[in-house]
Amino acid sequence: MHKVSAAWGVLPPVVRALLLQGAAFVMLLALARVLPVLIPPPYPLWGWALAQGVLAALLSWRLGLPRWWLVIQLLFPPLLWLALAVGVPWWGVALALALLWLVFRNALSEQVPLYLSNRTTWKALCRAANTLQAPVRFMDLGCGWGGVVRFLGAHCPAVVRSVGVETAPLNLWVAHRRVGDAGEVHGVSLWETQLGDFNMVYAFLSPAPMARLSEKVRAEMPPRSLFVSNSFPLPDCEATEIWQLNDRRGTLLYLYYFDAERRLVPPREVCDGDD
Ligand SMILES: C[S@@+](CC[C@H](N)C(=O)[O-])C[C@H]1O[C@@H](n2cnc3c(N)ncnc32)[C@H](O)[C@@H]1O
């Protein structure tokens, strides 16, 4: 039993989600055999799709899939039914799914979807770069559509090199075009980057990769450097400073400074809240 649950835990969420949709389908088939005793047929297809979504979401909840997967599990069967009912051809559905994959590929493999830093955050990152009082070589781990890389490369004088990495194909394509001469965009995984070449590193990811990222950051950040995480703190160490930005979502930036010996600088009070 223990082995089964361990094997289940290592399966990527997308595989677990598909297996649970399959399980929900089989359970509904079994239910359909006894249902005529209670409710006489015929049963509408939309009812089946709805029941399939609810059952798959319930199973996913019981078996510990991340919360946003429950929404996908719930909506996928009814949306698929709706698309086919209004006459979207099968290749239209396939195209929509392919487009979603091109943008959200990392939501499936890394549990990191696409959402973008806003302009208030770009400016705060520029102020953070100034605190290093040295030429800044900047890296955005998972740069999305390249907004941060472009802004810091083009509008932040302290930044002498601005680099982003991204692996979702459509995001990478957009970032390449958007960043242009203001910086560099590379199609490599953030896990393959060498952080030692950068004295400021930024990440806006999700809770899922933060423990692994913490190990990488502490192993690789060079002396007198700064790691900034948007919204998601490193789980096992305290930030040197936490900035709350004056934007609609009250963005929190967690700043981790490393001293000349590469030791993490302990928490200190922040007086400046303006942005
Ligand atoms: C929340 S978005 C942040 C985008 C951008 N940094 C910003 O702040 O506007 C996270 C991005 O990281 C990308 N990503 C997730 N895992 C990655 C990985 N292992 N390597 C490269 N990019 C990754 C996702 O595709 C997504 O575009």
Tab-separated table of C-alpha atoms and ligand atoms in Angstrom:
chain	number	residue	atom	x	y	z
A	1	MET	CA	0.000	0.000	0.000
A	2	HIS	CA	2.820	2.327	0.978
A	3	LYS	CA	4.582	1.555	-2.330
A	4	VAL	CA	1.409	2.324	-4.283
A	5	SER	CA	0.972	5.733	-2.646
A	6	ALA	CA	4.688	6.529	-3.151
A	7	ALA	CA	4.415	5.632	-6.863
A	8	TRP	CA	1.244	7.742	-7.134
A	9	GLY	CA	3.089	10.698	-5.574
A	10	VAL	CA	5.894	10.669	-8.142
A	11	LEU	CA	3.535	10.663	-11.151
A	12	PRO	CA	3.309	14.124	-12.777
A	13	PRO	CA	0.011	15.884	-11.897
A	14	VAL	CA	-1.154	15.744	-15.525
A	15	VAL	CA	-0.877	11.935	-15.536
A	16	ARG	CA	-2.667	11.705	-12.186
A	17	ALA	CA	-5.392	14.028	-13.498
A	18	LEU	CA	-5.917	11.886	-16.625
A	19	LEU	CA	-5.989	8.670	-14.594
A	20	LEU	CA	-8.617	10.167	-12.293
A	21	GLN	CA	-10.747	11.287	-15.263
A	22	GLY	CA	-10.517	7.656	-16.443
A	23	ALA	CA	-11.476	6.378	-12.997
A	24	ALA	CA	-14.448	8.770	-12.865
A	25	PHE	CA	-15.571	7.502	-16.291
A	26	VAL	CA	-15.402	3.867	-15.189
A	27	MET	CA	-17.308	4.671	-11.968
A	28	LEU	CA	-20.016	6.425	-13.984
A	29	LEU	CA	-20.284	3.439	-16.330
A	30	ALA	CA	-20.842	1.208	-13.297
A	31	LEU	CA	-23.383	3.664	-11.915
A	32	ALA	CA	-25.216	3.741	-15.236
A	33	ARG	CA	-25.989	0.024	-14.802
A	34	VAL	CA	-27.913	0.576	-11.563
A	35	LEU	CA	-29.225	4.079	-12.252
A	36	PRO	CA	-32.247	2.962	-14.374
A	37	VAL	CA	-33.709	1.446	-11.206
A	38	LEU	CA	-33.801	4.925	-9.660
A	39	ILE	CA	-34.090	7.288	-12.642
A	40	PRO	CA	-35.424	6.032	-15.979
A	41	PRO	CA	-33.246	6.691	-19.051
A	42	PRO	CA	-32.435	8.404	-21.410
A	43	TYR	CA	-29.737	10.492	-19.774
A	44	PRO	CA	-28.572	13.705	-21.499
A	45	LEU	CA	-24.936	13.897	-22.550
A	46	TRP	CA	-24.432	17.204	-20.709
A	47	GLY	CA	-25.546	15.464	-17.479
A	48	TRP	CA	-22.912	12.799	-18.036
A	49	ALA	CA	-20.240	15.461	-18.720
A	50	LEU	CA	-21.205	17.389	-15.592
A	51	ALA	CA	-21.222	14.257	-13.415
A	52	GLN	CA	-17.866	13.219	-14.896
A	53	GLY	CA	-16.355	16.629	-13.995
A	54	VAL	CA	-17.723	16.631	-10.447
A	55	LEU	CA	-16.613	13.052	-9.781
A	56	ALA	CA	-13.131	13.613	-11.222
A	57	ALA	CA	-12.740	16.804	-9.130
A	58	LEU	CA	-13.862	14.970	-5.974
A	59	LEU	CA	-11.426	12.106	-6.591
A	60	SER	CA	-8.640	14.625	-7.282
A	61	TRP	CA	-9.420	16.435	-4.047
A	62	ARG	CA	-9.383	13.192	-2.023
A	63	LEU	CA	-6.106	12.118	-3.632
A	64	GLY	CA	-4.316	15.402	-3.004
A	65	LEU	CA	-3.970	17.014	-6.432
A	66	PRO	CA	-3.067	20.743	-6.245
A	67	ARG	CA	-6.124	22.964	-5.850
A	68	TRP	CA	-6.082	24.545	-9.297
A	69	TRP	CA	-6.147	21.050	-10.822
A	70	LEU	CA	-9.550	20.524	-9.188
A	71	VAL	CA	-10.919	23.416	-11.252
A	72	ILE	CA	-9.474	21.917	-14.446
A	73	GLN	CA	-10.870	18.482	-13.544
A	74	LEU	CA	-14.297	19.978	-12.865
A	75	LEU	CA	-14.515	22.105	-16.009
A	76	PHE	CA	-12.775	19.975	-18.615
A	77	PRO	CA	-15.581	17.437	-19.392
A	78	PRO	CA	-18.448	20.016	-19.547
A	79	LEU	CA	-16.327	22.391	-21.669
A	80	LEU	CA	-15.403	19.579	-24.031
A	81	TRP	CA	-19.083	18.659	-24.317
A	82	LEU	CA	-20.018	22.323	-24.918
A	83	ALA	CA	-17.394	22.726	-27.646
A	84	LEU	CA	-18.643	19.622	-29.465
A	85	ALA	CA	-22.325	20.551	-28.887
A	86	VAL	CA	-21.947	23.983	-30.514
A	87	GLY	CA	-20.229	22.369	-33.480
A	88	VAL	CA	-16.535	23.087	-32.860
A	89	PRO	CA	-14.822	20.404	-34.981
A	90	TRP	CA	-12.533	17.927	-33.256
A	91	TRP	CA	-9.483	19.592	-34.805
A	92	GLY	CA	-10.619	22.938	-33.316
A	93	VAL	CA	-10.643	21.349	-29.868
A	94	ALA	CA	-7.234	19.785	-30.586
A	95	LEU	CA	-5.896	23.191	-31.731
A	96	ALA	CA	-7.173	24.925	-28.581
A	97	LEU	CA	-5.546	22.235	-26.413
A	98	ALA	CA	-2.280	22.573	-28.364
A	99	LEU	CA	-2.310	26.367	-27.879
A	100	LEU	CA	-2.915	25.912	-24.167
A	101	TRP	CA	0.033	23.520	-24.025
A	102	LEU	CA	2.303	25.982	-25.863
A	103	VAL	CA	1.599	28.619	-23.175
A	104	PHE	CA	1.019	26.513	-20.057
A	105	ARG	CA	3.383	23.609	-20.640
A	106	ASN	CA	5.109	24.306	-17.307
A	107	ALA	CA	1.827	24.236	-15.431
A	108	LEU	CA	1.732	20.526	-16.255
A	109	SER	CA	5.381	19.602	-15.752
A	110	GLU	CA	6.531	22.061	-13.038
A	111	GLN	CA	3.212	23.199	-11.513
A	112	VAL	CA	4.121	26.759	-12.545
A	113	PRO	CA	1.466	28.457	-14.698
A	114	LEU	CA	1.895	31.745	-16.594
A	115	TYR	CA	1.019	34.996	-14.845
A	116	LEU	CA	2.987	38.175	-15.356
A	117	SER	CA	4.721	40.678	-13.073
A	118	ASN	CA	3.177	44.129	-13.325
A	119	ARG	CA	4.876	47.477	-14.007
A	120	THR	CA	4.953	48.366	-10.274
A	121	THR	CA	6.995	45.211	-9.730
A	122	TRP	CA	9.341	46.035	-12.644
A	123	LYS	CA	10.088	49.417	-11.021
A	124	ALA	CA	10.564	47.865	-7.568
A	125	LEU	CA	13.040	45.392	-9.089
A	126	CYS	CA	14.977	48.313	-10.556
A	127	ARG	CA	15.116	49.908	-7.081
A	128	ALA	CA	16.290	46.565	-5.681
A	129	ALA	CA	19.017	46.430	-8.354
A	130	ASN	CA	20.220	49.882	-7.224
A	131	THR	CA	20.707	48.620	-3.664
A	132	LEU	CA	23.529	46.359	-4.853
A	133	GLN	CA	25.631	49.449	-5.679
A	134	ALA	CA	27.452	47.528	-8.407
A	135	PRO	CA	26.868	46.757	-12.082
A	136	VAL	CA	23.987	44.278	-12.073
A	137	ARG	CA	23.877	41.093	-14.113
A	138	PHE	CA	20.199	40.155	-13.888
A	139	MET	CA	18.447	36.808	-14.491
A	140	ASP	CA	14.686	36.121	-14.580
A	141	LEU	CA	14.062	32.403	-13.928
A	142	GLY	CA	11.020	31.605	-16.086
A	143	CYS	CA	10.706	34.939	-17.864
A	144	GLY	CA	7.221	34.422	-19.341
A	145	TRP	CA	6.690	37.070	-22.032
A	146	GLY	CA	9.933	38.870	-21.180
A	147	GLY	CA	8.457	42.048	-19.631
A	148	VAL	CA	10.832	42.121	-16.646
A	149	VAL	CA	13.914	41.333	-18.764
A	150	ARG	CA	13.045	44.055	-21.269
A	151	PHE	CA	12.255	46.722	-18.659
A	152	LEU	CA	15.404	46.153	-16.601
A	153	GLY	CA	17.593	45.911	-19.718
A	154	ALA	CA	16.162	49.060	-21.298
A	155	HIS	CA	15.206	51.320	-18.371
A	156	CYS	CA	17.318	50.430	-15.356
A	157	PRO	CA	20.790	51.991	-15.609
A	158	ALA	CA	22.255	49.767	-12.877
A	159	VAL	CA	21.575	46.672	-14.995
A	160	VAL	CA	24.374	45.926	-17.475
A	161	ARG	CA	23.084	42.501	-18.555
A	162	SER	CA	19.485	41.292	-18.493
A	163	VAL	CA	18.762	37.640	-19.205
A	164	GLY	CA	15.660	35.444	-19.080
A	165	VAL	CA	15.133	31.712	-19.454
A	166	GLU	CA	11.843	30.122	-20.492
A	167	THR	CA	10.729	26.721	-21.753
A	168	ALA	CA	7.047	27.119	-22.714
A	169	PRO	CA	7.318	27.419	-26.533
A	170	LEU	CA	4.849	30.251	-27.169
A	171	ASN	CA	6.087	32.295	-24.195
A	172	LEU	CA	9.654	31.862	-25.414
A	173	TRP	CA	8.699	33.071	-28.885
A	174	VAL	CA	6.889	36.160	-27.496
A	175	ALA	CA	9.757	36.929	-25.071
A	176	HIS	CA	12.359	36.762	-27.863
A	177	ARG	CA	10.446	39.329	-29.892
A	178	ARG	CA	9.562	41.552	-26.958
A	179	VAL	CA	13.027	41.731	-25.398
A	180	GLY	CA	14.869	42.384	-28.677
A	181	ASP	CA	18.147	44.224	-28.106
A	182	ALA	CA	17.310	45.086	-24.478
A	183	GLY	CA	18.516	41.695	-23.215
A	184	GLU	CA	18.823	37.976	-23.891
A	185	VAL	CA	16.254	35.185	-23.792
A	186	HIS	CA	17.282	31.530	-23.756
A	187	GLY	CA	15.128	28.456	-24.221
A	188	VAL	CA	16.597	26.461	-21.350
A	189	SER	CA	15.146	25.180	-18.114
A	190	LEU	CA	15.759	27.291	-15.034
A	191	TRP	CA	17.262	24.170	-13.428
A	192	GLU	CA	20.037	24.220	-16.031
A	193	THR	CA	21.102	27.815	-15.389
A	194	GLN	CA	24.327	28.695	-13.581
A	195	LEU	CA	23.352	31.395	-11.087
A	196	GLY	CA	26.983	32.173	-10.235
A	197	ASP	CA	27.140	34.415	-13.332
A	198	PHE	CA	24.392	36.728	-11.999
A	199	ASN	CA	24.418	39.010	-8.965
A	200	MET	CA	20.651	39.529	-9.095
A	201	VAL	CA	18.194	36.701	-9.746
A	202	TYR	CA	14.414	36.983	-9.847
A	203	ALA	CA	11.714	34.284	-9.740
A	204	PHE	CA	7.912	34.467	-9.869
A	205	LEU	CA	6.909	30.802	-9.884
A	206	SER	CA	4.591	28.931	-7.452
A	207	PRO	CA	4.945	27.167	-4.084
A	208	ALA	CA	5.759	23.841	-5.823
A	209	PRO	CA	9.409	24.406	-6.887
A	210	MET	CA	10.502	26.682	-4.016
A	211	ALA	CA	12.206	24.051	-1.818
A	212	ARG	CA	14.332	22.817	-4.738
A	213	LEU	CA	14.982	26.389	-5.850
A	214	SER	CA	16.120	27.318	-2.345
A	215	GLU	CA	18.862	24.664	-2.524
A	216	LYS	CA	19.980	25.933	-5.919
A	217	VAL	CA	19.990	29.577	-4.843
A	218	ARG	CA	22.013	28.918	-1.693
A	219	ALA	CA	24.469	26.689	-3.541
A	220	GLU	CA	25.063	28.987	-6.511
A	221	MET	CA	24.452	32.679	-5.744
A	222	PRO	CA	27.787	34.554	-5.797
A	223	PRO	CA	29.108	36.896	-3.051
A	224	ARG	CA	27.306	40.267	-2.623
A	225	SER	CA	24.261	39.177	-4.590
A	226	LEU	CA	20.506	39.339	-4.306
A	227	PHE	CA	17.775	36.786	-4.946
A	228	VAL	CA	14.209	38.125	-5.187
A	229	SER	CA	11.099	35.963	-5.152
A	230	ASN	CA	7.709	37.392	-6.015
A	231	SER	CA	4.899	36.117	-3.732
A	232	PHE	CA	6.470	32.774	-2.796
A	233	PRO	CA	9.146	32.763	-0.072
A	234	LEU	CA	11.938	30.223	0.136
A	235	PRO	CA	10.487	27.689	2.591
A	236	ASP	CA	13.527	27.090	4.765
A	237	CYS	CA	15.147	30.501	5.312
A	238	GLU	CA	14.036	33.983	6.301
A	239	ALA	CA	14.152	36.827	3.817
A	240	THR	CA	16.526	39.701	4.541
A	241	GLU	CA	13.766	42.139	3.581
A	242	ILE	CA	10.133	41.861	2.532
A	243	TRP	CA	8.725	44.640	0.366
A	244	GLN	CA	4.986	45.108	0.077
A	245	LEU	CA	4.220	46.976	-3.132
A	246	ASN	CA	1.520	49.537	-3.593
A	247	ASP	CA	-0.323	47.698	-6.365
A	248	ARG	CA	-3.790	46.192	-6.449
A	249	ARG	CA	-2.718	42.722	-5.353
A	250	GLY	CA	-0.384	44.031	-2.625
A	251	THR	CA	2.526	42.133	-4.173
A	252	LEU	CA	5.092	40.838	-1.707
A	253	LEU	CA	8.709	40.689	-2.800
A	254	TYR	CA	11.009	38.513	-0.688
A	255	LEU	CA	14.604	39.767	-0.898
A	256	TYR	CA	17.484	37.490	0.088
A	257	TYR	CA	20.871	39.254	0.204
A	258	PHE	CA	24.125	37.282	0.258
A	259	ASP	CA	27.195	38.899	1.864
A	260	ALA	CA	30.841	38.851	0.754
A	261	GLU	CA	31.213	35.314	2.193
A	262	ARG	CA	28.042	34.129	0.415
A	263	ARG	CA	26.199	33.960	3.756
A	264	LEU	CA	22.535	34.853	3.742
A	265	VAL	CA	22.033	38.255	5.411
A	266	PRO	CA	19.543	37.881	8.323
A	267	PRO	CA	16.213	39.755	8.408
A	268	ARG	CA	16.387	43.529	8.811
A	269	GLU	CA	13.731	46.223	9.130
A	270	VAL	CA	12.587	47.973	5.962
A	271	CYS	CA	11.671	51.645	6.386
A	272	ASP	CA	11.013	52.442	2.766
A	273	GLY	CA	7.629	51.320	1.506
A	274	ASP	CA	7.249	53.687	-1.439
A	275	ASP	CA	7.020	52.470	-4.981
B	1	LIG	C1	4.492	33.057	-13.210
B	1	LIG	S1	5.300	33.149	-14.731
B	1	LIG	C2	6.363	34.567	-14.457
B	1	LIG	C3	6.798	35.243	-15.743
B	1	LIG	C4	7.783	36.395	-15.562
B	1	LIG	N1	8.921	35.989	-14.758
B	1	LIG	C5	7.128	37.581	-14.925
B	1	LIG	O1	7.351	37.756	-13.729
B	1	LIG	O2	6.404	38.308	-15.596
B	1	LIG	C6	6.411	31.769	-14.588
B	1	LIG	C7	7.047	31.371	-15.889
B	1	LIG	O3	8.053	30.402	-15.613
B	1	LIG	C8	8.082	29.466	-16.671
B	1	LIG	N2	8.721	28.244	-16.172
B	1	LIG	C9	8.216	27.366	-15.278
B	1	LIG	N3	9.104	26.375	-15.062
B	1	LIG	C10	10.193	26.645	-15.828
B	1	LIG	C11	11.430	25.980	-16.039
B	1	LIG	N4	11.743	24.842	-15.414
B	1	LIG	N5	12.318	26.541	-16.879
B	1	LIG	C12	12.037	27.684	-17.531
B	1	LIG	N6	10.869	28.346	-17.385
B	1	LIG	C13	9.943	27.841	-16.538
B	1	LIG	C14	6.613	29.307	-17.034
B	1	LIG	O4	6.456	28.806	-18.349
B	1	LIG	C15	6.097	30.741	-16.896
B	1	LIG	O5	6.171	31.432	-18.103
